[in-house]
Short mmCIF file of C-alpha atoms and ligand atoms in Angstrom, two decimals:
data_model
loop_
_atom_site.label_atom_id
_atom_site.label_comp_id
_atom_site.label_asym_id
_atom_site.label_seq_id
_atom_site.Cartn_x
_atom_site.Cartn_y
_atom_site.Cartn_z
CA MET A 1 -5.39 29.43 108.22
CA LYS A 2 -4.46 26.41 106.05
CA PRO A 3 -4.24 23.09 108.17
CA ILE A 4 -0.72 22.32 107.77
CA THR A 5 -0.34 18.15 107.60
CA VAL A 6 3.01 16.21 108.68
CA PRO A 7 3.76 13.11 106.51
CA PHE A 8 3.43 9.89 108.35
CA LEU A 9 7.37 9.51 108.38
CA LEU A 10 7.60 12.73 110.41
CA ALA A 11 4.56 12.68 112.35
CA GLY A 12 6.22 11.60 115.48
CA ALA A 13 8.94 14.01 115.46
CA LEU A 14 6.99 16.98 114.53
CA GLN A 15 3.57 16.58 116.16
CA VAL A 16 5.94 18.25 119.39
CA LEU A 17 7.72 21.05 117.76
CA PRO A 18 5.44 23.85 118.69
CA LEU A 19 5.98 22.61 121.76
CA LEU A 20 9.47 22.60 122.03
CA GLY A 21 9.57 26.08 120.38
CA GLY A 22 14.43 26.36 119.77
CA LEU A 23 14.57 22.95 120.10
CA SER A 24 12.51 22.31 116.97
CA THR A 25 15.72 22.76 114.38
CA VAL A 26 17.98 20.02 116.61
CA VAL A 27 14.81 17.84 116.56
CA ALA A 28 14.40 18.27 112.54
CA ALA A 29 17.83 17.82 112.24
CA ALA A 30 17.81 14.90 113.27
CA GLU A 31 15.46 13.47 111.87
CA ALA A 32 16.85 14.94 107.93
CA ASP A 33 17.52 11.37 106.77
CA GLN A 34 13.69 10.09 107.10
CA ARG A 35 12.47 13.32 104.94
CA PRO A 36 12.00 11.71 101.27
CA ASN A 37 13.71 13.09 98.46
CA ILE A 38 11.92 15.11 96.04
CA LEU A 39 12.29 14.13 92.23
CA PHE A 40 10.21 16.56 90.17
CA ILE A 41 10.25 15.87 86.19
CA MET A 42 8.52 18.73 84.22
CA THR A 43 7.94 18.44 80.30
CA ASP A 44 7.06 20.79 78.09
CA ASP A 45 3.73 20.67 75.90
CA HIS A 46 3.32 16.96 77.53
CA ALA A 47 -0.70 16.16 76.65
CA SER A 48 -2.09 14.05 79.09
CA HIS A 49 -4.10 11.96 76.38
CA ALA A 50 -0.58 11.24 74.83
CA MET A 51 0.38 8.83 77.71
CA THR A 52 -1.39 5.59 78.18
CA CYS A 53 -2.33 5.95 81.83
CA TYR A 54 -4.38 8.82 80.68
CA GLY A 55 -5.89 6.35 77.74
CA SER A 56 -4.24 7.61 75.02
CA VAL A 57 -5.25 5.70 71.74
CA VAL A 58 -2.02 7.25 69.91
CA ASN A 59 0.87 6.25 71.87
CA LYS A 60 1.86 3.82 74.71
CA THR A 61 4.85 5.22 77.67
CA PRO A 62 5.06 1.89 79.97
CA HIS A 63 7.85 3.92 81.61
CA LEU A 64 5.87 7.00 82.49
CA ASP A 65 3.01 4.53 83.33
CA ARG A 66 4.93 2.74 85.96
CA ILE A 67 4.74 6.33 88.07
CA ALA A 68 0.83 6.43 87.98
CA GLU A 69 0.80 1.99 88.32
CA GLY A 70 3.25 2.47 91.56
CA GLY A 71 1.72 5.60 92.67
CA VAL A 72 -1.73 7.93 92.30
CA ARG A 73 -3.02 9.61 87.98
CA PHE A 74 -5.02 12.97 88.65
CA ASP A 75 -7.48 12.75 86.08
CA ASN A 76 -8.72 16.50 87.06
CA CYS A 77 -5.43 18.88 87.27
CA PHE A 78 -5.32 22.16 85.58
CA VAL A 79 -3.04 24.37 85.02
CA THR A 80 -4.46 28.04 85.96
CA ASN A 81 -2.03 30.20 82.80
CA SER A 82 -1.68 27.62 79.51
CA ILE A 83 1.48 28.68 78.61
CA CYS A 84 5.38 27.97 79.52
CA THR A 85 6.97 30.49 81.26
CA PRO A 86 3.87 31.76 83.69
CA SER A 87 3.12 27.87 84.48
CA ARG A 88 6.77 27.64 85.41
CA ALA A 89 6.66 30.88 87.90
CA THR A 90 2.84 29.14 89.17
CA ILE A 91 4.63 26.12 89.46
CA LEU A 92 7.88 27.86 91.69
CA THR A 93 5.78 30.58 93.96
CA GLY A 94 2.13 28.71 94.40
CA LYS A 95 0.80 31.65 93.20
CA TYR A 96 -1.31 32.80 90.06
CA SER A 97 0.67 35.31 87.48
CA HIS A 98 -1.45 38.23 88.47
CA LEU A 99 0.66 37.99 92.03
CA ASN A 100 4.29 36.34 90.63
CA GLY A 101 4.81 38.81 88.11
CA VAL A 102 4.60 36.84 85.07
CA PRO A 103 1.50 36.92 83.30
CA VAL A 104 3.10 36.72 79.61
CA PHE A 105 6.81 36.22 79.25
CA ASN A 106 8.65 38.44 81.67
CA ARG A 107 11.66 38.10 82.92
CA PHE A 108 10.71 36.17 86.70
CA ASP A 109 11.78 38.22 89.49
CA GLY A 110 14.52 35.73 91.53
CA SER A 111 13.90 37.58 94.22
CA GLN A 112 10.76 36.03 95.76
CA PRO A 113 10.41 33.14 97.41
CA THR A 114 9.88 30.05 95.91
CA VAL A 115 9.51 26.02 96.43
CA ALA A 116 13.37 25.50 95.78
CA LYS A 117 14.09 28.48 98.45
CA HIS A 118 11.97 26.83 101.32
CA LEU A 119 13.13 23.39 100.65
CA GLN A 120 17.20 24.39 100.71
CA ALA A 121 16.32 27.02 103.78
CA ALA A 122 14.68 23.54 105.25
CA GLY A 123 18.19 21.39 104.46
CA TYR A 124 17.56 19.76 101.21
CA TYR A 125 20.11 19.81 98.65
CA THR A 126 18.41 21.23 95.48
CA GLY A 127 19.05 21.19 91.74
CA LEU A 128 17.68 22.14 88.66
CA ILE A 129 18.38 20.59 85.17
CA GLY A 130 16.63 21.42 81.84
CA LYS A 131 14.85 24.13 80.74
CA TRP A 132 13.56 26.91 82.52
CA HIS A 133 12.68 29.76 80.68
CA LEU A 134 12.08 32.67 83.26
CA GLY A 135 15.11 34.98 81.91
CA SER A 136 16.38 35.48 85.17
CA ASP A 137 18.83 33.33 86.40
CA PRO A 138 17.82 30.43 88.95
CA THR A 139 17.71 30.93 92.61
CA GLY A 140 17.21 28.78 95.18
CA PHE A 141 18.91 26.00 93.91
CA ASP A 142 22.85 24.23 95.19
CA HIS A 143 23.56 23.17 91.54
CA TRP A 144 21.40 24.52 88.27
CA GLU A 145 22.34 23.79 84.69
CA ILE A 146 19.76 25.04 82.57
CA LEU A 147 19.23 25.62 78.41
CA PRO A 148 19.08 29.24 77.33
CA GLY A 149 16.22 30.33 76.14
CA GLN A 150 13.85 27.61 74.58
CA GLY A 151 17.01 25.58 74.00
CA ARG A 152 17.89 23.53 71.18
CA TYR A 153 16.87 19.74 70.74
CA ARG A 154 20.96 18.65 68.86
CA ASN A 155 24.13 19.49 70.77
CA PRO A 156 22.26 22.09 73.11
CA VAL A 157 24.04 24.70 75.22
CA PHE A 158 23.80 24.43 78.15
CA TYR A 159 24.18 27.90 81.40
CA THR A 160 25.45 27.56 84.90
CA ALA A 161 26.23 30.24 87.14
CA THR A 162 29.45 31.10 85.58
CA ASP A 163 29.92 28.46 82.59
CA THR A 164 28.52 27.78 79.24
CA ARG A 165 29.13 24.73 77.26
CA THR A 166 27.57 23.37 74.16
CA ILE A 167 27.44 18.86 75.17
CA GLU A 168 26.99 17.37 72.68
CA GLY A 169 23.95 14.67 71.40
CA TYR A 170 20.10 14.90 72.12
CA CYS A 171 18.72 17.19 74.49
CA THR A 172 16.24 14.91 75.70
CA ASP A 173 19.20 12.04 76.74
CA ILE A 174 21.55 14.50 78.22
CA ILE A 175 19.35 16.30 80.23
CA ASN A 176 18.67 12.78 81.65
CA ASP A 177 22.32 12.43 82.02
CA LEU A 178 22.87 15.38 83.51
CA SER A 179 20.04 14.75 86.48
CA ILE A 180 21.94 11.01 86.98
CA GLU A 181 24.99 13.01 87.47
CA PHE A 182 23.35 15.48 90.24
CA LEU A 183 22.05 12.48 92.05
CA LYS A 184 25.81 10.97 91.83
CA ASN A 185 27.24 14.02 92.77
CA ARG A 186 24.77 14.98 95.95
CA PRO A 187 25.72 15.08 99.67
CA LYS A 188 24.26 11.69 100.84
CA ASP A 189 23.53 13.30 104.09
CA ARG A 190 21.09 14.86 103.11
CA PRO A 191 17.48 14.45 101.02
CA PHE A 192 17.00 15.72 97.42
CA PHE A 193 15.12 18.34 95.51
CA LEU A 194 16.00 17.48 92.07
CA MET A 195 14.17 19.33 89.48
CA SER A 196 14.65 17.81 86.38
CA HIS A 197 12.79 19.85 82.84
CA HIS A 198 12.78 18.41 79.81
CA LYS A 199 12.38 20.79 76.78
CA ALA A 200 10.47 17.86 74.49
CA PRO A 201 8.50 18.16 73.42
CA HIS A 202 8.02 21.44 72.76
CA ARG A 203 7.49 22.79 68.76
CA ALA A 204 9.35 22.06 66.26
CA TRP A 205 9.48 18.51 67.28
CA GLU A 206 12.31 17.34 66.67
CA PRO A 207 13.12 13.94 67.66
CA ASP A 208 16.20 11.54 67.69
CA GLU A 209 16.79 9.14 65.13
CA ARG A 210 15.81 6.23 67.00
CA HIS A 211 12.50 6.92 68.16
CA GLY A 212 12.07 9.28 65.30
CA ALA A 213 11.99 6.04 63.26
CA MET A 214 9.70 4.35 65.34
CA PHE A 215 6.94 6.88 64.13
CA ALA A 216 8.01 7.51 60.87
CA ASN A 217 5.31 5.27 58.95
CA ARG A 218 3.03 4.93 62.16
CA THR A 219 -0.63 6.30 60.77
CA ILE A 220 -1.84 7.98 63.50
CA PRO A 221 -5.69 8.11 65.03
CA GLU A 222 -7.32 11.45 64.17
CA PRO A 223 -9.04 13.00 66.85
CA ALA A 224 -13.10 13.74 66.49
CA THR A 225 -12.28 17.49 66.36
CA LEU A 226 -9.57 18.11 64.21
CA ARG A 227 -11.60 19.16 61.84
CA ASP A 228 -14.13 21.34 63.63
CA ASP A 229 -16.03 24.21 62.15
CA TYR A 230 -16.34 26.24 65.32
CA ALA A 231 -20.13 26.57 64.41
CA THR A 232 -21.56 28.30 67.96
CA ARG A 233 -18.91 29.39 69.05
CA THR A 234 -16.49 32.98 69.88
CA ASP A 235 -14.33 35.09 67.03
CA ALA A 236 -12.02 34.08 69.27
CA ILE A 237 -11.27 30.46 68.45
CA LYS A 238 -12.53 31.39 64.49
CA GLU A 239 -8.87 34.18 64.63
CA ASN A 240 -6.63 31.27 66.27
CA GLN A 241 -4.22 30.79 64.02
CA GLN A 242 -3.15 27.42 65.44
CA ARG A 243 -4.35 25.10 62.89
CA VAL A 244 -3.41 21.78 61.88
CA PHE A 245 -4.05 22.12 58.78
CA ASP A 246 -3.43 26.23 58.08
CA ASP A 247 -0.92 27.57 60.10
CA MET A 248 1.90 24.39 60.13
CA THR A 249 5.05 26.33 58.52
CA ARG A 250 7.67 24.33 56.24
CA ARG A 251 9.86 24.01 59.19
CA ASP A 252 7.16 22.20 61.64
CA LEU A 253 6.53 19.98 58.48
CA LYS A 254 10.22 19.16 58.36
CA LEU A 255 10.10 19.98 54.66
CA LYS A 256 13.59 19.55 53.05
CA PRO A 257 14.56 23.49 51.78
CA PRO A 258 16.47 23.73 48.51
CA ALA A 259 20.50 23.49 49.43
CA ASP A 260 21.64 26.83 48.17
CA LEU A 261 19.57 28.31 50.26
CA LYS A 262 20.60 30.78 53.36
CA GLY A 263 20.75 33.00 56.22
CA LYS A 264 17.02 34.94 56.05
CA GLU A 265 16.11 33.27 52.80
CA LEU A 266 16.21 30.09 54.15
CA ASN A 267 14.62 31.22 57.14
CA GLN A 268 11.65 32.76 55.13
CA TRP A 269 11.23 29.24 53.28
CA LEU A 270 10.86 27.54 56.02
CA GLY A 271 8.18 29.94 57.76
CA VAL A 272 6.17 29.27 54.56
CA LYS A 273 2.48 27.86 55.20
CA PRO A 274 2.19 25.48 52.15
CA THR A 275 -0.66 25.04 50.67
CA GLU A 276 1.06 21.95 48.50
CA VAL A 277 3.58 20.08 49.20
CA GLU A 278 5.49 17.70 46.97
CA ILE A 279 6.26 14.14 48.30
CA GLU A 280 7.78 10.89 47.21
CA VAL A 281 5.82 7.61 46.83
CA ASP A 282 6.54 4.28 46.07
CA GLY A 283 9.34 6.28 44.31
CA ARG A 284 7.44 8.22 42.85
CA LYS A 285 6.48 11.94 43.04
CA LYS A 286 3.29 12.90 44.31
CA ILE A 287 2.05 16.72 45.16
CA LEU A 288 -0.75 17.00 48.04
CA THR A 289 -3.46 20.25 48.15
CA GLY A 290 -6.39 20.33 49.65
CA GLU A 291 -7.80 17.41 51.85
CA GLU A 292 -5.24 14.80 51.05
CA LEU A 293 -2.57 17.93 52.30
CA ASN A 294 -4.54 18.43 55.37
CA ALA A 295 -4.33 14.83 56.62
CA TRP A 296 -0.65 14.27 55.84
CA LYS A 297 0.36 17.28 57.60
CA TYR A 298 -1.88 15.93 60.73
CA GLN A 299 0.08 12.64 60.32
CA ARG A 300 3.22 14.29 59.95
CA TYR A 301 2.70 16.99 63.63
CA MET A 302 1.72 13.58 65.11
CA GLN A 303 4.92 12.09 64.29
CA ASP A 304 7.35 14.15 65.52
CA TYR A 305 5.72 14.99 68.94
CA LEU A 306 4.98 11.34 69.72
CA ALA A 307 8.54 10.54 68.98
CA CYS A 308 9.49 13.40 71.38
CA VAL A 309 7.45 11.67 73.68
CA GLN A 310 8.88 8.44 73.34
CA SER A 311 12.64 9.40 74.00
CA VAL A 312 11.29 11.14 77.18
CA ASP A 313 9.55 7.90 78.38
CA THR A 314 12.39 5.95 77.94
CA ASN A 315 14.87 8.71 79.68
CA VAL A 316 12.41 8.66 82.43
CA GLY A 317 12.74 4.97 82.21
CA ARG A 318 16.25 5.10 82.35
CA LEU A 319 15.88 7.39 85.99
CA LEU A 320 13.61 4.88 87.62
CA ASP A 321 15.98 2.35 87.39
CA TRP A 322 18.64 4.34 88.53
CA LEU A 323 16.87 4.87 92.03
CA ASP A 324 15.97 1.05 91.82
CA ALA A 325 19.43 0.35 91.46
CA ASN A 326 20.73 3.08 94.13
CA GLY A 327 18.22 2.13 96.51
CA LEU A 328 16.86 5.14 96.41
CA SER A 329 13.18 4.32 95.42
CA GLU A 330 11.40 3.34 98.64
CA ASN A 331 12.11 7.23 99.87
CA THR A 332 12.08 9.13 96.80
CA ILE A 333 8.87 11.26 95.81
CA VAL A 334 8.79 10.70 92.22
CA ILE A 335 6.80 13.43 89.84
CA TYR A 336 5.80 13.86 86.43
CA THR A 337 3.84 17.22 85.14
CA SER A 338 3.93 19.12 81.83
CA ASP A 339 3.80 22.86 82.42
CA GLN A 340 0.58 22.40 80.64
CA GLY A 341 -1.33 20.21 78.01
CA PHE A 342 -1.42 20.66 74.58
CA TYR A 343 -3.95 20.54 71.64
CA LEU A 344 -2.95 17.10 69.41
CA GLY A 345 -5.22 17.69 66.38
CA ASP A 346 -7.69 18.83 68.55
CA LYS A 347 -10.33 21.79 67.63
CA GLY A 348 -8.03 21.80 64.62
CA MET A 349 -5.19 22.72 66.23
CA TYR A 350 -1.22 22.62 68.03
CA ASP A 351 -0.25 24.34 70.99
CA LYS A 352 -2.09 25.21 74.08
CA ARG A 353 -3.40 28.98 75.61
CA PHE A 354 -6.97 28.28 75.06
CA MET A 355 -8.86 27.06 78.47
CA TYR A 356 -10.26 24.20 76.66
CA GLU A 357 -9.63 20.77 77.75
CA GLU A 358 -6.78 19.43 76.09
CA SER A 359 -4.38 21.94 77.10
CA LEU A 360 -6.15 23.16 80.60
CA ARG A 361 -5.09 19.87 81.88
CA THR A 362 -1.74 18.22 82.33
CA PRO A 363 -0.50 15.39 83.23
CA PHE A 364 0.37 14.86 86.69
CA VAL A 365 1.71 11.20 88.20
CA VAL A 366 2.88 10.66 91.76
CA ARG A 367 4.89 7.63 92.62
CA TRP A 368 5.96 7.39 96.68
CA PRO A 369 6.41 3.83 97.78
CA GLY A 370 4.63 2.88 101.64
CA VAL A 371 2.30 6.87 101.31
CA ILE A 372 0.45 5.84 98.20
CA LYS A 373 -1.47 3.23 97.40
CA PRO A 374 -0.26 1.70 94.22
CA GLY A 375 -2.66 2.27 91.19
CA THR A 376 -4.65 4.99 92.82
CA VAL A 377 -7.06 7.25 90.72
CA GLN A 378 -7.52 10.75 91.79
CA LYS A 379 -10.94 12.70 90.17
CA GLY A 380 -10.25 15.18 92.64
CA MET A 381 -9.29 18.86 91.34
CA ALA A 382 -5.54 19.97 91.41
CA LEU A 383 -3.84 23.28 90.52
CA ASN A 384 -0.15 23.83 89.00
CA VAL A 385 -0.69 26.24 91.94
CA ASP A 386 -0.45 23.28 94.36
CA PHE A 387 2.54 22.02 93.27
CA ALA A 388 5.02 24.30 95.78
CA PRO A 389 2.60 24.06 99.00
CA THR A 390 2.63 19.91 98.17
CA LEU A 391 6.27 20.06 98.51
CA LEU A 392 6.72 21.26 101.15
CA ASP A 393 4.16 19.86 102.98
CA VAL A 394 5.55 16.31 102.59
CA ALA A 395 8.74 17.48 103.12
CA GLY A 396 7.44 18.81 106.56
CA ILE A 397 7.46 22.52 106.19
CA PRO A 398 4.95 25.21 107.52
CA ILE A 399 3.38 26.67 104.09
CA PRO A 400 3.54 30.39 103.90
CA ALA A 401 -0.11 32.03 104.34
CA ASP A 402 0.21 34.14 100.64
CA ILE A 403 0.72 30.69 98.77
CA GLN A 404 -2.78 30.59 97.14
CA GLY A 405 -2.32 26.97 96.30
CA ARG A 406 -3.39 24.17 98.94
CA SER A 407 -1.51 20.62 99.33
CA LEU A 408 -2.40 18.06 97.95
CA LEU A 409 -0.78 15.49 100.43
CA PRO A 410 -4.64 13.88 101.48
CA LEU A 411 -5.41 13.77 97.64
CA LEU A 412 -2.10 11.90 97.20
CA ARG A 413 -3.45 8.87 99.40
CA GLY A 414 -6.52 9.22 97.78
CA ASP A 415 -8.61 11.07 100.24
CA ARG A 416 -10.23 14.15 99.40
CA PRO A 417 -11.13 16.54 102.48
CA ALA A 418 -14.68 17.49 102.09
CA ASP A 419 -13.35 21.31 101.63
CA TRP A 420 -11.78 19.99 98.58
CA ARG A 421 -12.49 22.51 95.49
CA THR A 422 -15.39 22.30 93.28
CA SER A 423 -14.23 24.85 90.52
CA MET A 424 -11.09 26.52 89.69
CA TYR A 425 -10.15 30.06 87.76
CA TYR A 426 -8.18 30.47 85.17
CA ARG A 427 -6.76 33.72 83.06
CA TYR A 428 -4.51 34.27 79.97
CA TYR A 429 -2.68 36.88 79.06
CA HIS A 430 -0.48 36.60 75.75
CA ASP A 431 -3.03 38.68 73.50
CA PRO A 432 -1.59 39.94 70.77
CA GLY A 433 0.85 37.02 70.49
CA HIS A 434 1.11 33.86 69.28
CA HIS A 435 -1.05 31.87 67.14
CA ARG A 436 -3.76 34.64 67.99
CA THR A 437 -5.35 33.48 71.05
CA ALA A 438 -7.41 36.14 72.41
CA ALA A 439 -6.47 37.06 76.25
CA HIS A 440 -9.63 35.23 78.55
CA TYR A 441 -10.45 34.49 81.90
CA GLY A 442 -12.49 32.04 82.97
CA VAL A 443 -14.08 29.08 85.46
CA ARG A 444 -14.55 25.28 85.14
CA THR A 445 -16.33 23.43 87.47
CA GLU A 446 -16.56 19.66 87.71
CA THR A 447 -19.04 19.64 85.41
CA HIS A 448 -19.33 23.61 83.45
CA LYS A 449 -16.88 25.65 82.10
CA LEU A 450 -17.65 29.93 81.38
CA ILE A 451 -14.74 31.33 79.82
CA TYR A 452 -14.56 35.67 79.12
CA PHE A 453 -12.54 36.45 75.69
CA TRP A 454 -12.57 40.34 77.85
CA LYS A 455 -10.90 42.44 75.49
CA LYS A 456 -13.72 41.12 73.03
CA ASN A 457 -16.10 41.29 75.42
CA GLN A 458 -17.34 37.55 73.92
CA TRP A 459 -18.51 34.42 76.15
CA GLU A 460 -18.73 30.93 76.03
CA MET A 461 -19.88 28.27 78.27
CA PHE A 462 -20.35 24.25 78.19
CA ASP A 463 -21.83 21.72 79.42
CA LEU A 464 -18.67 19.09 79.91
CA VAL A 465 -20.56 16.40 80.92
CA ALA A 466 -22.56 16.13 77.87
CA ASP A 467 -20.28 18.21 75.41
CA PRO A 468 -16.77 16.79 76.73
CA HIS A 469 -15.47 18.25 72.91
CA GLU A 470 -17.03 22.00 73.80
CA GLN A 471 -18.41 21.65 70.41
CA LYS A 472 -21.66 23.54 71.29
CA ASN A 473 -21.65 27.05 73.14
CA LEU A 474 -24.65 27.53 75.10
CA TYR A 475 -24.16 30.83 76.18
CA GLY A 476 -27.06 33.12 76.09
CA ASN A 477 -28.98 30.08 75.54
CA PRO A 478 -32.63 31.52 77.13
CA ALA A 479 -32.35 27.62 78.34
CA HIS A 480 -29.69 28.00 80.19
CA ARG A 481 -30.09 31.43 81.36
CA GLU A 482 -30.01 30.48 85.50
CA LEU A 483 -26.48 28.18 85.10
CA GLN A 484 -25.01 31.07 83.42
CA GLU A 485 -25.60 33.39 86.48
CA LYS A 486 -24.54 31.33 88.19
CA LEU A 487 -21.03 29.93 86.95
CA LYS A 488 -20.70 34.27 86.50
CA ALA A 489 -21.33 34.52 89.72
CA GLU A 490 -18.85 31.91 90.54
CA LEU A 491 -16.32 33.47 88.13
CA TYR A 492 -16.39 36.86 89.87
CA ARG A 493 -15.89 34.92 93.29
CA LEU A 494 -12.52 33.09 92.81
CA LYS A 495 -11.59 36.72 90.72
CA ARG A 496 -11.71 38.30 93.67
CA GLU A 497 -10.87 35.67 96.53
CA LEU A 498 -7.37 35.14 94.33
CA ASN A 499 -6.94 38.96 94.63
CA ASP A 500 -7.17 39.48 90.61
CA ASN A 501 -7.71 42.72 90.25
CA ASP A 502 -7.04 43.21 86.50
CA GLN A 503 -3.52 44.07 87.50
CA PHE A 504 -2.13 42.59 84.24
CA ALA A 505 -5.02 43.33 82.16
CA HIS A 506 -3.41 45.60 79.77
CA GLU A 507 0.17 43.69 79.57
CA GLN A 508 1.47 43.71 76.44
CA PRO A 509 3.74 40.92 75.91
CA PRO A 510 7.21 41.77 73.64
CA ALA A 511 6.59 41.47 70.13
CA GLY A 512 8.42 38.02 68.38
CA VAL A 513 10.17 37.15 71.19
CA ASP A 514 9.03 33.15 72.30
CA GLY A 515 10.21 33.63 76.05
CA PRO A 516 11.67 36.29 78.04
CA PRO A 517 15.04 37.22 76.91
CA PRO A 518 17.68 34.48 77.66
CA ARG A 519 20.30 36.34 80.36
CA ARG A 520 23.29 35.68 77.46
CA GLY A 521 23.65 35.80 74.06
CA ALA A 522 20.66 35.95 71.80
CA ASN A 523 18.18 32.88 72.02
CA PRO A 524 19.18 29.43 70.10
CA1 CA B 601 4.87 24.58 77.69
#
């Protein structure tokens, strides 16, 4: 049985609730104004190492940093399945993929309990704006307006329960505007719960003009492992097809197609992974190949990716200013996170999926004036499976026993209970899928990681303290036999504890589909 923590604002009223029985609803209603608003801002594929507060050397994010500076920064927040749709299902349910039914790009069964439904039932005014990517219609929200599938960066289409409309402009600006509209139009006598979900900075990284111009001529430092040769590691990483040098397409690199190409031919042209590229330097044409082209590809990728992040930063700043101007900052918990991390050329890759540090870790910063001490840094291990129970806990709602995560409330306050987790379980299923990422499961402790690619029957083991970039696979090394067996025992202990009985071990993702089918029409 999980302990139910009560936020201090409500402690007085709610401590007596179990004694009052039937009167509890009356007491809760009387205290409704006191419950904190919850603003949950999530981006898609934003690596924490592209945020200044996490030590970024590639960009500056002053507005996202405002949340961390005014609250807490979690340095070890991990996802349990590093890919968009599964992570979103986990965040909503507080359950691992094998229990919420979304291991790959499955359509989310909206009849199951979610954090939104619980908050709505408890009197919160609930909303969801932006990327949803779960195939079915959102449930548990008083108001929602979503992108179909991945959505578009420019002039995006939005769905509501009854309408479809196209909004002119740039997706990140629009999602922020719609979020502010939701806040303006909310009933003022109830606390709100808003999930403001950006599309950015998801591939194909299409910045708006203003932020694109900020990065167009910038030279971004290369990460230490950009030219990783994968020595000592398994076939799984050697076979990956998410390499900056080898797998970026003309579309990713924003190369200009010949003017006469249209339809299928244009798509084919854009899908080519170029081995030579013609650019213009000081008015002269130059052909790039080999190592010169590789370095150029990394710059093109990062310039666009970071410009997309910068637009998020600008818009989050606008949203925080709006809260300030409307007297909402004091009683609103503001959370910023991403559905997972991302490779910024790390290990030679872009994208996510692998259990390696850069995509396993996700940014998680939380501001809650009066409860979280500004500038708190939390090293305790948080998981995306914890988000739902945390939000229920801060709203004073009992956490259902079948939720697998644990409330982060003590960690928000800067504490770490003596029995807090020191290891986490991960499982990725999307194989065969995009980027040839082999299915795997594994365990990460505070110091080590063990990964099992079950379809290949191959293992990797890393010492994260001595080898933070995970370059040296220690699996099978007789000197580390004892450690290996200990990690294996912990891996299978967690797997059992979480009721992962390989329910989806043979799940085949639909070929060529980048997400579950959207509710209406084709994926734009
Ligand atoms: Ca994502």
